Structures are given as structure tokens and as C-alpha cells.
Short mmCIF file of C-alpha atoms in Angstrom, two decimals:
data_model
loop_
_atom_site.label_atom_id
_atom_site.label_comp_id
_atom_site.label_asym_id
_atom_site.label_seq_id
_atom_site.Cartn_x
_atom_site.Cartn_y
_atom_site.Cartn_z
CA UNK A 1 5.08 -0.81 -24.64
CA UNK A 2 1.07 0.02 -24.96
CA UNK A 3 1.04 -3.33 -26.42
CA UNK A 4 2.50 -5.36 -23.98
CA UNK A 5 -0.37 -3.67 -21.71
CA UNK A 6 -3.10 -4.29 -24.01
CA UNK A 7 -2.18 -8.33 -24.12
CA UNK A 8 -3.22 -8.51 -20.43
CA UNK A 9 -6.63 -7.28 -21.28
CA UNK A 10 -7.53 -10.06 -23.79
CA UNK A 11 -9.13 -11.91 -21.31
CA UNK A 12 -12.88 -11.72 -20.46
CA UNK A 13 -13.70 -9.58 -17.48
CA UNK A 14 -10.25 -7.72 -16.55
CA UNK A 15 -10.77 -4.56 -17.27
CA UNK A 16 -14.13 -4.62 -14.96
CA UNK A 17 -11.98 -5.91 -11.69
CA UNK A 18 -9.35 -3.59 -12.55
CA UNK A 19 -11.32 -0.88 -12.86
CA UNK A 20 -13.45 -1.55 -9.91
CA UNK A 21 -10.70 -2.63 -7.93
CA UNK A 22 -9.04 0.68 -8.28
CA UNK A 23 -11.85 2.51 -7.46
CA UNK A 24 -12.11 0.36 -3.99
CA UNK A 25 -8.65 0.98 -3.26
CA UNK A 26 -8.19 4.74 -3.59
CA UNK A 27 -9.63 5.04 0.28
CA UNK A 28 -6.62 3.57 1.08
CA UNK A 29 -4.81 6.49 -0.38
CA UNK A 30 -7.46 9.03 1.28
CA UNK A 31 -8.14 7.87 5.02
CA UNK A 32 -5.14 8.17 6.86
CA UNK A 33 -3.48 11.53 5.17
CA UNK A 34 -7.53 12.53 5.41
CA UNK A 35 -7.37 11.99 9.16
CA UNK A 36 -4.58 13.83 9.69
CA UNK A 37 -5.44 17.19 7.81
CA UNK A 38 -8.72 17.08 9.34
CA UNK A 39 -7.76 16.50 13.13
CA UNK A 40 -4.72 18.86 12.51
CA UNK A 41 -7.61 21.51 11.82
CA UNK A 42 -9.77 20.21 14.21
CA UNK A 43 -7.53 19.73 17.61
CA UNK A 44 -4.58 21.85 16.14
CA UNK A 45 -1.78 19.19 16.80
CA UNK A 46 -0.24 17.17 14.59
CA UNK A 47 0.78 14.06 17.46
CA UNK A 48 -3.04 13.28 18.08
CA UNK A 49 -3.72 13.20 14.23
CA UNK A 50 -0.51 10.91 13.52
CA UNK A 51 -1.81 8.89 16.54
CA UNK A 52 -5.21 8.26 15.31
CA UNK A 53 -4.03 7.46 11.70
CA UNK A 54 -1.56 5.19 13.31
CA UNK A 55 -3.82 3.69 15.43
CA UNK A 56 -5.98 2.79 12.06
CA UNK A 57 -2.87 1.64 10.65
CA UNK A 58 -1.87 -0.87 13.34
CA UNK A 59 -5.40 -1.96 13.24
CA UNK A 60 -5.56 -2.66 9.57
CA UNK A 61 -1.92 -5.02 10.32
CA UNK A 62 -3.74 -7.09 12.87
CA UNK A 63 -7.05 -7.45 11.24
CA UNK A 64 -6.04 -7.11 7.60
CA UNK A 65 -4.63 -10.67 6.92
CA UNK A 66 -7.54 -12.39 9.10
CA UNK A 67 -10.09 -10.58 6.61
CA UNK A 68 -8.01 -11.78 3.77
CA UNK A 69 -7.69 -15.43 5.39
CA UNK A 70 -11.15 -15.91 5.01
CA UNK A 71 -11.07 -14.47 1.90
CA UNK A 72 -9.23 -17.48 0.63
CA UNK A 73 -11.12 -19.63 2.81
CA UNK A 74 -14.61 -18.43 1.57
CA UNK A 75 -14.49 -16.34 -1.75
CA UNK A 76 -13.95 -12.68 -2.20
CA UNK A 77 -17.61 -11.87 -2.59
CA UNK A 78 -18.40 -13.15 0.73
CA UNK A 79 -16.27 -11.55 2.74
CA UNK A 80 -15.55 -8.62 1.63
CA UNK A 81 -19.44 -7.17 1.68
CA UNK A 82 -19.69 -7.28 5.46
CA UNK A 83 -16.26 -5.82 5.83
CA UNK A 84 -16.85 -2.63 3.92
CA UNK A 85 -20.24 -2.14 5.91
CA UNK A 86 -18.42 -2.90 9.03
CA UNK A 87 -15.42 -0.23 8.13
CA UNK A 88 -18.40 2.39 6.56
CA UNK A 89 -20.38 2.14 9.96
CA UNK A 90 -16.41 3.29 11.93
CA UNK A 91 -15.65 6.22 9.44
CA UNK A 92 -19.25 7.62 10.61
CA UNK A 93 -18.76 7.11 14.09
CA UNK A 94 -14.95 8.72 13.46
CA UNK A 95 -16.84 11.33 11.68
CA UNK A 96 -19.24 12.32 14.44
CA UNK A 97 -16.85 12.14 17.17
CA UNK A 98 -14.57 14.89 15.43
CA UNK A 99 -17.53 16.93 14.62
CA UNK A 100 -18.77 17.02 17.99
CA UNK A 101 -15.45 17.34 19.97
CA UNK A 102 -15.88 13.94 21.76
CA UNK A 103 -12.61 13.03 23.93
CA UNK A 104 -9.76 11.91 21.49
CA UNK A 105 -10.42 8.26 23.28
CA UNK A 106 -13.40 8.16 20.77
CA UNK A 107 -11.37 8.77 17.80
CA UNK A 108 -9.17 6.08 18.55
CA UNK A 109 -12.20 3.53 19.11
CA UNK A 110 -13.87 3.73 15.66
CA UNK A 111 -9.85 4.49 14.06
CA UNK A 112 -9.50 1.15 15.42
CA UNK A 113 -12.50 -0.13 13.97
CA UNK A 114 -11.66 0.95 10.36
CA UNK A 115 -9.11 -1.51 10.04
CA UNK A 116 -11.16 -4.52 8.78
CA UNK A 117 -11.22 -2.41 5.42
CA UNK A 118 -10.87 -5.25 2.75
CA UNK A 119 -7.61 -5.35 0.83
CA UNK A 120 -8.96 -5.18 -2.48
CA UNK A 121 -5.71 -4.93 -4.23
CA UNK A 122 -4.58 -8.05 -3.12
CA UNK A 123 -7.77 -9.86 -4.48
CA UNK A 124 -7.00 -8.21 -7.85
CA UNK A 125 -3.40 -9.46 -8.12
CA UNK A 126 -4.94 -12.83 -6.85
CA UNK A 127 -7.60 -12.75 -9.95
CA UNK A 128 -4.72 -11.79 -12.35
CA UNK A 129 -2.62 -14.43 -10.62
CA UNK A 130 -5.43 -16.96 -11.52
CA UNK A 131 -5.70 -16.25 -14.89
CA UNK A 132 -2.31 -15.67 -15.63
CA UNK A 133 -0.37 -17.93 -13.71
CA UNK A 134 1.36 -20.37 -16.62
CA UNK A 135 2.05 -17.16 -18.63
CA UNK A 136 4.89 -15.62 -15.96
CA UNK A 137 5.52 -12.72 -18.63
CA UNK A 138 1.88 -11.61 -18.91
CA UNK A 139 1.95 -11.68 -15.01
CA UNK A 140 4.66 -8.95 -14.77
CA UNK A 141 3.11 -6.98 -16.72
CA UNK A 142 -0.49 -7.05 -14.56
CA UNK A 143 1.60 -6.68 -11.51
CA UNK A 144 3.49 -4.05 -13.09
CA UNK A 145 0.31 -2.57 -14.26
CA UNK A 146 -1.34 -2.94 -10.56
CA UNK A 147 1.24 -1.00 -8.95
CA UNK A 148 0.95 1.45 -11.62
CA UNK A 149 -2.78 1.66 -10.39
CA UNK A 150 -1.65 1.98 -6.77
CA UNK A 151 -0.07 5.29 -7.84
CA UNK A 152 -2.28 6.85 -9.59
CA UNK A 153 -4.45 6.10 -6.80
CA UNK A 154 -1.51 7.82 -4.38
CA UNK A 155 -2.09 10.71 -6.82
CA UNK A 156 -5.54 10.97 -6.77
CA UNK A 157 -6.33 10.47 -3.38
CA UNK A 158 -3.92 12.98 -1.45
CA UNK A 159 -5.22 15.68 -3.45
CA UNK A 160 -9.07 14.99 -2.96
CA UNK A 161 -8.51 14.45 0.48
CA UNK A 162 -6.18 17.10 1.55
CA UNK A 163 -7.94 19.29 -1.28
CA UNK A 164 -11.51 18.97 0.32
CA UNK A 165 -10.95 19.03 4.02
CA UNK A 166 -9.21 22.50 3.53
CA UNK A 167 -11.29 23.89 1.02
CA UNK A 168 -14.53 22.41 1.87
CA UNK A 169 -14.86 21.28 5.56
CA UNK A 170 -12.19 18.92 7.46
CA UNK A 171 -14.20 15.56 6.97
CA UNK A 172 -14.85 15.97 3.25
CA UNK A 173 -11.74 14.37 2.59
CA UNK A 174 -12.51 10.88 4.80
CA UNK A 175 -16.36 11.40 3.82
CA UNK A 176 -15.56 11.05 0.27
CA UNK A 177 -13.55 7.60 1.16
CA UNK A 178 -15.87 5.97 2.57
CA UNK A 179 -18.11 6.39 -0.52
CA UNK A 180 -15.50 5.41 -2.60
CA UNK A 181 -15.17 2.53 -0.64
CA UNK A 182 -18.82 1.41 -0.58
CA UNK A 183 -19.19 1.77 -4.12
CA UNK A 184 -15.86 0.17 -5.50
CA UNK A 185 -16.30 -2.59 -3.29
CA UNK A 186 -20.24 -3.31 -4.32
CA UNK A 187 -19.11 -3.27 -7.85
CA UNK A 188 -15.71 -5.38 -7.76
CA UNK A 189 -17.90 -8.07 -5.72
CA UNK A 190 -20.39 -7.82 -8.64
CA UNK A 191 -17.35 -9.26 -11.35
CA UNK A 192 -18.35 -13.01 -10.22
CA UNK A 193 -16.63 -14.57 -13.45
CA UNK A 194 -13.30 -13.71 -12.47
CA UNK A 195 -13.22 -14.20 -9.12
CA UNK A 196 -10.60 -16.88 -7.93
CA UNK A 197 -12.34 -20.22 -7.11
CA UNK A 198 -11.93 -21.21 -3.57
CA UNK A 199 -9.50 -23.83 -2.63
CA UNK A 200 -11.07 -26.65 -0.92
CA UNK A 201 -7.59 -27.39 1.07
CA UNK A 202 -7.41 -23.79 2.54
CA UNK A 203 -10.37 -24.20 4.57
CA UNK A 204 -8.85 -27.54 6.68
CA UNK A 205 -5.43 -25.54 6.50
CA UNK A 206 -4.68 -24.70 10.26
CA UNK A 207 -1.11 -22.63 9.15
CA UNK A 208 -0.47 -19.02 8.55
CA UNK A 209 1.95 -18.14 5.44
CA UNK A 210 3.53 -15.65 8.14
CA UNK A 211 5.45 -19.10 9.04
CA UNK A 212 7.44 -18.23 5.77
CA UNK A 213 10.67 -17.43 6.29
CA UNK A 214 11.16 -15.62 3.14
CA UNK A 215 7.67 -13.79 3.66
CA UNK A 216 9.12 -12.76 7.06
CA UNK A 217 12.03 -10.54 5.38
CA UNK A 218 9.48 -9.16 2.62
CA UNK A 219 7.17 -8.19 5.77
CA UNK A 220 9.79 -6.78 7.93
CA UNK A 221 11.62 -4.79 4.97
CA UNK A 222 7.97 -3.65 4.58
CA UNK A 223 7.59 -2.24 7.75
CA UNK A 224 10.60 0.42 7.47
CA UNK A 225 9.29 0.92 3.92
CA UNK A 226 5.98 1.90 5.38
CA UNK A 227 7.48 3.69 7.87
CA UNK A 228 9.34 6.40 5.07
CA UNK A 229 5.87 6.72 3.64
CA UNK A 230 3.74 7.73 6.31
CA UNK A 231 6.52 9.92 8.06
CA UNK A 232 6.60 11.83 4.65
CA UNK A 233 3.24 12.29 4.10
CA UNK A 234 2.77 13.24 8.09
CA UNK A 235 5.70 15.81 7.59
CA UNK A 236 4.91 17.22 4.25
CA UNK A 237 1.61 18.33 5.43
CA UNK A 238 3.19 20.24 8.32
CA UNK A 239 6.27 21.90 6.05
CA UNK A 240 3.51 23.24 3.81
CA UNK A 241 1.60 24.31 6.36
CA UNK A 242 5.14 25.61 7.89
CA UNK A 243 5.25 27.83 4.85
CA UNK A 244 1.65 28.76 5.01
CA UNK A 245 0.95 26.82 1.95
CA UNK A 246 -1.46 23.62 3.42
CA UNK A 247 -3.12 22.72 0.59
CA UNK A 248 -0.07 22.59 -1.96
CA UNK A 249 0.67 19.81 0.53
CA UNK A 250 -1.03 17.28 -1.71
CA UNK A 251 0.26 18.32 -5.13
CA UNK A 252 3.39 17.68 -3.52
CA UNK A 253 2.55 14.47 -2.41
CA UNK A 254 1.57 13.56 -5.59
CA UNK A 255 4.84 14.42 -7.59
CA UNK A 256 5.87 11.58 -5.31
CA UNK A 257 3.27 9.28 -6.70
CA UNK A 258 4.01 10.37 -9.88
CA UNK A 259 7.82 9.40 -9.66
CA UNK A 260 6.48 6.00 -8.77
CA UNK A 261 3.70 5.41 -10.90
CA UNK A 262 6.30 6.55 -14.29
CA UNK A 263 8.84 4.45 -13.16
CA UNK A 264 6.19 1.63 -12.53
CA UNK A 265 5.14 2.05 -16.16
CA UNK A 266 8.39 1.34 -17.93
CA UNK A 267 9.45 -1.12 -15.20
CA UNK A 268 6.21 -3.38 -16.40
CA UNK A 269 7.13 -3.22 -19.92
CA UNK A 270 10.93 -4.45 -19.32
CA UNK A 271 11.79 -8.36 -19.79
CA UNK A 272 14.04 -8.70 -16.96
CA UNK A 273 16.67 -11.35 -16.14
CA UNK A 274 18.42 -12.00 -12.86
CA UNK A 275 17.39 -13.04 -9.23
CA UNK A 276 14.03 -11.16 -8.25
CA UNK A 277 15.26 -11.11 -4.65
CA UNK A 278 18.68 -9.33 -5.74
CA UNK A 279 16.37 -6.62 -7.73
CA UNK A 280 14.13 -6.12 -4.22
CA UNK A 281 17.44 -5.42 -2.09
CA UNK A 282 18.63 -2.90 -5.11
CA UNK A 283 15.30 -1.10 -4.91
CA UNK A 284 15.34 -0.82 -0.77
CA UNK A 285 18.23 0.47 -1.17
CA UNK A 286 17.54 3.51 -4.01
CA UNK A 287 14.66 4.34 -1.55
CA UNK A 288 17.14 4.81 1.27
CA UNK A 289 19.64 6.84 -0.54
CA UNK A 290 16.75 9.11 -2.23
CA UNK A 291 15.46 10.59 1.11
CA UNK A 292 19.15 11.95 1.54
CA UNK A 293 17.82 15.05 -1.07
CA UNK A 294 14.82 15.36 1.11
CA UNK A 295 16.57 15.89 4.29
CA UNK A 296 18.96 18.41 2.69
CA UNK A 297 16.27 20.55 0.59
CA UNK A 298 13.74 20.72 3.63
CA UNK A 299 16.82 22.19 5.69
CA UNK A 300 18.13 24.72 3.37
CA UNK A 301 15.46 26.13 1.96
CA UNK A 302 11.79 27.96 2.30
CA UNK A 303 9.18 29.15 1.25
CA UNK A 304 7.68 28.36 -1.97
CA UNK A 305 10.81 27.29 -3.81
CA UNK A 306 11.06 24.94 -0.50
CA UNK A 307 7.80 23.56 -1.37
CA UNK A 308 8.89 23.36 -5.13
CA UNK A 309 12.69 21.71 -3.93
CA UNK A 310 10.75 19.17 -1.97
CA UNK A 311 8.76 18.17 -4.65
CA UNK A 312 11.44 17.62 -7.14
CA UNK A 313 13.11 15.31 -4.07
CA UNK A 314 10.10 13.38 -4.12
CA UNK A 315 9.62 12.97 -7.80
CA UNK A 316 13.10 11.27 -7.85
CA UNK A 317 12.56 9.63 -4.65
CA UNK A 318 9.70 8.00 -6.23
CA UNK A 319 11.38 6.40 -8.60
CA UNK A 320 12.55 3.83 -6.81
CA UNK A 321 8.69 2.56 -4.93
CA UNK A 322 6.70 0.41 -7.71
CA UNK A 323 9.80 -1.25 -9.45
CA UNK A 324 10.08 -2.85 -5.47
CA UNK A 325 6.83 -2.81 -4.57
CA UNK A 326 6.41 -4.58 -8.22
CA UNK A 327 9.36 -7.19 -6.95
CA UNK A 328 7.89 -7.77 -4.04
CA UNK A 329 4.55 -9.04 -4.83
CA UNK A 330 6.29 -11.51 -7.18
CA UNK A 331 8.26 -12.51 -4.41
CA UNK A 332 5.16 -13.28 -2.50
CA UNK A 333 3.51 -15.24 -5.36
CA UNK A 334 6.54 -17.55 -5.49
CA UNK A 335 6.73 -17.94 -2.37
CA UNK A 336 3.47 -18.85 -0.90
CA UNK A 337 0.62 -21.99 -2.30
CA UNK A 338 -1.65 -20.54 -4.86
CA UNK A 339 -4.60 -20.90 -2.31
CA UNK A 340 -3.24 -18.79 0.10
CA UNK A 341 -1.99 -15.88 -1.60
CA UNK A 342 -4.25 -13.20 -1.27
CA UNK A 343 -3.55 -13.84 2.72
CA UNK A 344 0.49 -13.96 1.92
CA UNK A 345 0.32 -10.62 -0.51
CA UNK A 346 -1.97 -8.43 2.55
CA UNK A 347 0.83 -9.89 5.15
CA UNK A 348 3.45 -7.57 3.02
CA UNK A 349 0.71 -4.47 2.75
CA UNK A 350 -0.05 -5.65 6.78
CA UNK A 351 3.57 -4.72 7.13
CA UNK A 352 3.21 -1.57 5.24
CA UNK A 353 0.43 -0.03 6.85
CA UNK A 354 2.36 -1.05 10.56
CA UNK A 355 5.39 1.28 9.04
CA UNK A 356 3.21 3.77 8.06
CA UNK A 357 1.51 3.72 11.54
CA UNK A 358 5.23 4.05 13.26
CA UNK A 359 6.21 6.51 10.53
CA UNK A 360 3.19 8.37 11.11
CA UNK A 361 3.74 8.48 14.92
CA UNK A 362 7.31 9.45 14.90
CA UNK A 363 7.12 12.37 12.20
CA UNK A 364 4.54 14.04 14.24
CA UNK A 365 6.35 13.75 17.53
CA UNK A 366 9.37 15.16 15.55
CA UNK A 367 7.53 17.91 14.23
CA UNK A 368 6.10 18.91 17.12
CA UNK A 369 8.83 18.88 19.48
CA UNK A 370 11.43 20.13 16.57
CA UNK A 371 9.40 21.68 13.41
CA UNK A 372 8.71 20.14 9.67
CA UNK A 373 12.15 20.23 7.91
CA UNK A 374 13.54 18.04 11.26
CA UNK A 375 10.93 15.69 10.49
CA UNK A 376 12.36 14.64 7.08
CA UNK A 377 15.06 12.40 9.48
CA UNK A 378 12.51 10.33 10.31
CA UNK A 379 11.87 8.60 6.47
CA UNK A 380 15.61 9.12 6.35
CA UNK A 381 16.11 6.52 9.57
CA UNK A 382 13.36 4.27 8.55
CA UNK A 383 15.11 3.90 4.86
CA UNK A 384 18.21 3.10 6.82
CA UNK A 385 16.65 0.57 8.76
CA UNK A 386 14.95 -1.01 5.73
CA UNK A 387 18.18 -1.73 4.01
CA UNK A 388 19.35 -3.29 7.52
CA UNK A 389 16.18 -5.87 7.01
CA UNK A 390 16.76 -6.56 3.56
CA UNK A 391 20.31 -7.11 3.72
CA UNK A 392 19.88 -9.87 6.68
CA UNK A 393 17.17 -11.31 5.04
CA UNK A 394 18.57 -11.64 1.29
CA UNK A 395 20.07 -15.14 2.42
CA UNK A 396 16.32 -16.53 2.95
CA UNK A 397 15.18 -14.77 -0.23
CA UNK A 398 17.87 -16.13 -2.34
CA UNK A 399 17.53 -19.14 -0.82
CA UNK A 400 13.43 -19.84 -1.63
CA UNK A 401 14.38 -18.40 -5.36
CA UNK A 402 17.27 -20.31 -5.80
CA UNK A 403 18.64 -19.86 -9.42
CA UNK A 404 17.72 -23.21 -10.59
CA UNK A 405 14.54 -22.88 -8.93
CA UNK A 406 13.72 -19.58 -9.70
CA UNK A 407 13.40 -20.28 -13.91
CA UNK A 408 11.97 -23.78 -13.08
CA UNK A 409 9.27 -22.61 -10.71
CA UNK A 410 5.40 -22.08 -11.67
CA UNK A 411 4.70 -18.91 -10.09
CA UNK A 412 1.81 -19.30 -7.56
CA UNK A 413 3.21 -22.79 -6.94
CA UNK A 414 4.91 -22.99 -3.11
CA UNK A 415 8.55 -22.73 -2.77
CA UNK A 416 11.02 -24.07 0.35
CA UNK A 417 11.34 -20.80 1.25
CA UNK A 418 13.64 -22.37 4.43
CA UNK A 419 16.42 -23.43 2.48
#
């Protein structure tokens, strides 16, 4: 299996955007559950500190794709230099405002403003996508690999974040992004030789990939899926802190990841057969049935062992996020022209970080109104609602990946996805 990783490395320069590129994304990891544990200490409510992470959140889906538009219009390196600065110069202004005790209208001004933070892993699936695009195996295997990386950054990040705004001071945790931010994204701009070349046809192209009907049910699917991840994170942080246990939030959090980032492993190092949009459904619908666990374990017991039961749930229940987050991004590279596909793969993220933003919202109104372990309905609902999507949408899926066409097809090369 180590091998099948190492062949992905061969080529010149991957290991530097990897690496960098995984040290730019682990803000993404940080900021929100950062926000949250420090206004939770800071203003003592949990529905203002889901609000203001959602608020970044629903920012991030409007602006997100237009940043990544022009990344496909203009090149990565010069777009995504002026949108760190611009994201930097919001976390200080968040910063200040929660220091000072400025009205909570202030918080949602510069949250707002943080959502032109540049998708960097969608530029590094594009560079892989460049240089491995007539070798579909070696692609599964970097995407596989990627969403591995995503993980480990899920890992990582809760625990700095959480770890440092309750051990430290409450903005450690979103200070500490935004210098992981600055300096991931300096240095991933830096790796010029692998960077995609910019299609000349993408600038005079007037048309969104959001017209893509099979994109549509990826992005939709996506928002529910978001929705189970920000909910838990949102309501994990208050059941620890239910149990007087705060920080163990995070190590929690990560056994999640964990689950994920395992299963992500030996997912990338399977040669699959069968219809990609059939395994996408499968895995929607594992991440549904997995919060069932949750919901009972968060009810029945307390505590430390409550703590303890929850994480087990979410180890399992992590199983089931990279092998369809994996799925998904190949969806989106058969789906969508070559020259537009960092834009098409931040759409699907776009619709994450909405979820998460809803998911957010809703398990902080829950827990407030009705405690932490009634706030584990909330994932429960939005899995529920994701397999609803899915299932609607598996007609346009199938019918862009269509069997013949799904062997035949170059990946990165556009597919009817209207069929």
C-alpha cells in the first residue's frame, strides 16, 4: 500500500505543494471551531458563537467559488496572495473586536470578511489533476491521499485551536490560523513549476459550472453533509463542557478525524470497480446511519465514560467521510472541463462550508434551548436529509457517468452531465 503512495511522488515538485498546501489548509480546520470556543468564553453563549462561525461559513459559500473563478481565470499565484492578506487583515479586526467587547454586529462584519480565504485544497487536487490526468489510477490515489491530508488536518487543528484558547487565552486558537494561513499560502504560491497553466478559453468563458446538473446534486448532498459536521463539532464542545471537561472536546473531535483519515488511507490504496456515483450514494448513506450511535450514547450516558462513548461513536462515524468525500471530488473532475475545475471542486466545499454554517446555527440553538446530548439530533436530521438529496439526484449522477462513458472518459475531460 506505501507503494502505491510513493508512485504519486515521482514527479518533480509534489511533495512541496502537498506539503505546503496542507499547511495552508489546516486554518480551515481551526477558524470556525476556534470562533466558537473563544466567543463561548468570551460572551458565554453558544447561539452568538455558532452565529458568527456561520456567518463566516455562508460567507466563504458566496465568495469562495468567485476567488477560485479567477483562480482559473488568472493562475493560482495571482490570486490567491491578495486573498490571504485580505482574510489576515478580517481575523485581526475579529480579533480586536472580541478583545475589546465591541457589539456582536462587529464580529459578524470582519466574520463576514474572512470568507475570501483561498481554497487551497482545491488548487492542489487541480495540480495533481494536471499532472496526473491520463494516469486515472495514480489520480485516486492523490485524491485519496488529499483527503487523507484533510484529516489529519481535522486532527490537528481542533486540538490546537480548542487546546490554546482554553489553556492559553480565547484567541490563541484563531491567532495561530491566521499564521498558518499566511505562511502556507506564501509558500504553496512559491511552487511555480507545478502550478496548473491557465486556460486561455476560461477567461472569455461567461458560464458557471454551478449550471451542472450533476454538480448540483454533489453540492446539495454537500450541504446536509456539512451540516452533520458543524452541528457535531458545535455540540461536542458544549457536551464536554456539559461534563465539565472543555478541553477533551478536541481529542474527541479528533477520534472523528481519525476514523476518516484511516479509512481514507486504505480507501486510496483499493482498485475499485463499479459506478463512482453508486459508491457516493453508499457513503451518504453510512454517514446517516452512523450518527444513530451518537444520538443514543450522548442520551444515556455521562460523565467521562460519556465523553469516552462519544468518541468511540465518532471514530466509527468517521469511517464513512473521506471514502465520499474521496468519490466526490472524482465526481467533480469528470464532470466539469479541465479549465474550470478548481471553480467546480470549491462549488462542492462552497456547499460544505453552507452546511456547516446551518449545522452550526441549529446545534447551538438546540443546545441552548434543550442542552448538549439534544443537540446530537441535529447531525442526525441533516444525515437524513443528505440521503434525501442523494437519492433524487443519483439519476443525474448516473446519468453524466454513464457506464459506457464512465471507463471511456478522460477524467478532467467534460461530461453531458444532463443526460
Amino acid at each position: 500500500m506505501l507503494s502505491t503512495y510513493r508512485r504519486i511522488f515521482a514527479a518533480p515538485g509534489t511533495l512541496a505543494f502537498s506539503t505546503t498546501g496542507f499547511v495552508s489548509r489546516i486554518p480551515i480546520s481551526m477558524s470556525g471551531i476556534g470562533i466558537i470556543t473563544m466567543l463561548s468564553q468570551l460572551r458565554g453563549a453558544y447561539g452568538v458563537a455558532g452565529l458568527v462561525s456561520a456567518t463566516m461559513a455562508v460567507s466563504a459559500a458566496v465568495l469562495g467559488p468567485q476567488v477560485s473563478r479567477l483562480v482559473d481565470r488568472h493562475g493560482q499565484r495571482r490570486i490567491i496572495v491578495p486573498a490571504m492578506a485580505m482574510t489576515i487583515t478580517s481575523v485581526v479586526g475579529l480579533l480586536l473586536c472580541a478583545r475589546l467587547n465591541a457589539p456582536d454586529w462587529t464580529l459578524f462584519v470582519f466574520a463576514a470578511g474572512m470568507g475570501v480565504m483561498p481554497s487551497t485544497g482545491a488548487m492542489v487536487r487541480a495540480r495533481w489533476a494536471h499532472l496526473y490526468r491520463d494516469d486515472p489510477e495514480k489520480l485516486h490515489t492523490a485524491y485519496s491521499f488529499e483527503a487523507v491530508v484533510d484529516e489529519i488536518c481535522f486532527i490537528v487543528g481542533p486540538i490546537l485551536s480548542i487546546g490554546l484558547a482554553t489553556s492559553v487565552f480565547p484567541e490563541a486558537g484563531v491567532m495561530l490560523a491566521a499564521v498558518f494561513l499566511a505562511v502556507g499560502v506564501l509558500l504553496f504560491a512559491g511552487q511555480r513549476s507545478t502550478e496548473p497553466p491557465v486556460h486561455p478559453a476560461a477567461r472569455h468563458e461567461g458560464h458557471s459550472v454551478i449550471l451542472n446538473r450533476g454538480l448540483q446534486v454533489l453540492i446539495l448532498t454537500f450541504v446536509a453533509t456539512g451540516a452533520i459536521f458543524g452541528s457535531v463539532e458545535v455540540v461536542t464542545v458544549a457536551f464536554a463542557d456539559a461534563q465539565g471537561h472543555k478541553p477533551v472536546a478536541s481529542v474527541v473531535l479528533a477520534l472523528w478525524a481519525l476514523g476518516s483519515c484511516l479509512a481514507g488511507v486504505v480507501y486510496g490504496g483499493l482498485k475499485l470497480t463499479g459506478s463512482l456515483a453508486t459508491r457516493f450514494f453508499l457513503g451518504v448513506v453510512f454517514m446517516a446511519i452512523s450518527m444513530i450511535p451518537l444520538v443514543v450514547v450522548a442520551h444515556s450516558v455521562d460523565g467521562v465514560v460519556g465523553l469516552a462513548a462519544v468518541g468511540g461513536a465518532l471514530l466509527i462515524a468517521g469511517i464513512a467521510i473521506s471514502p465520499t468525500l474521496i468519490s466526490a471530488m472524482a465526481l467533480v473532475e469528470r464532470l466539469v472541463p479541465a479549465s474550470q475545475l478548481t471553480e467546480g471542486m470549491t462549488w462542492t466545499t462552497t456547499g460544505l462550508a453552507l452546511g456547516v454554517a446551518v449545522g452550526s446555527s441549529a446545534g447551538g440553538w438546540v443546545v441552548d434551548a434543550s442542552g448538549a446530548p439534544a443537540g446530537y439530533w441535529v447531525p442526525f436530521g441533516a444525515g437524513l436529509l443528505g440521503v434525501v438529496a442523494a437519492l433524487v439526484g443519483l439519476g443525474r449522477l448516473h446519468g453524466g457517468l454513464a457506464a459506457d462513458g464512465e471507463n471511456a472518459t478522460t477524467p478532467g475531460q467534460p461530461v453531458d452531465a444532463d443526460r
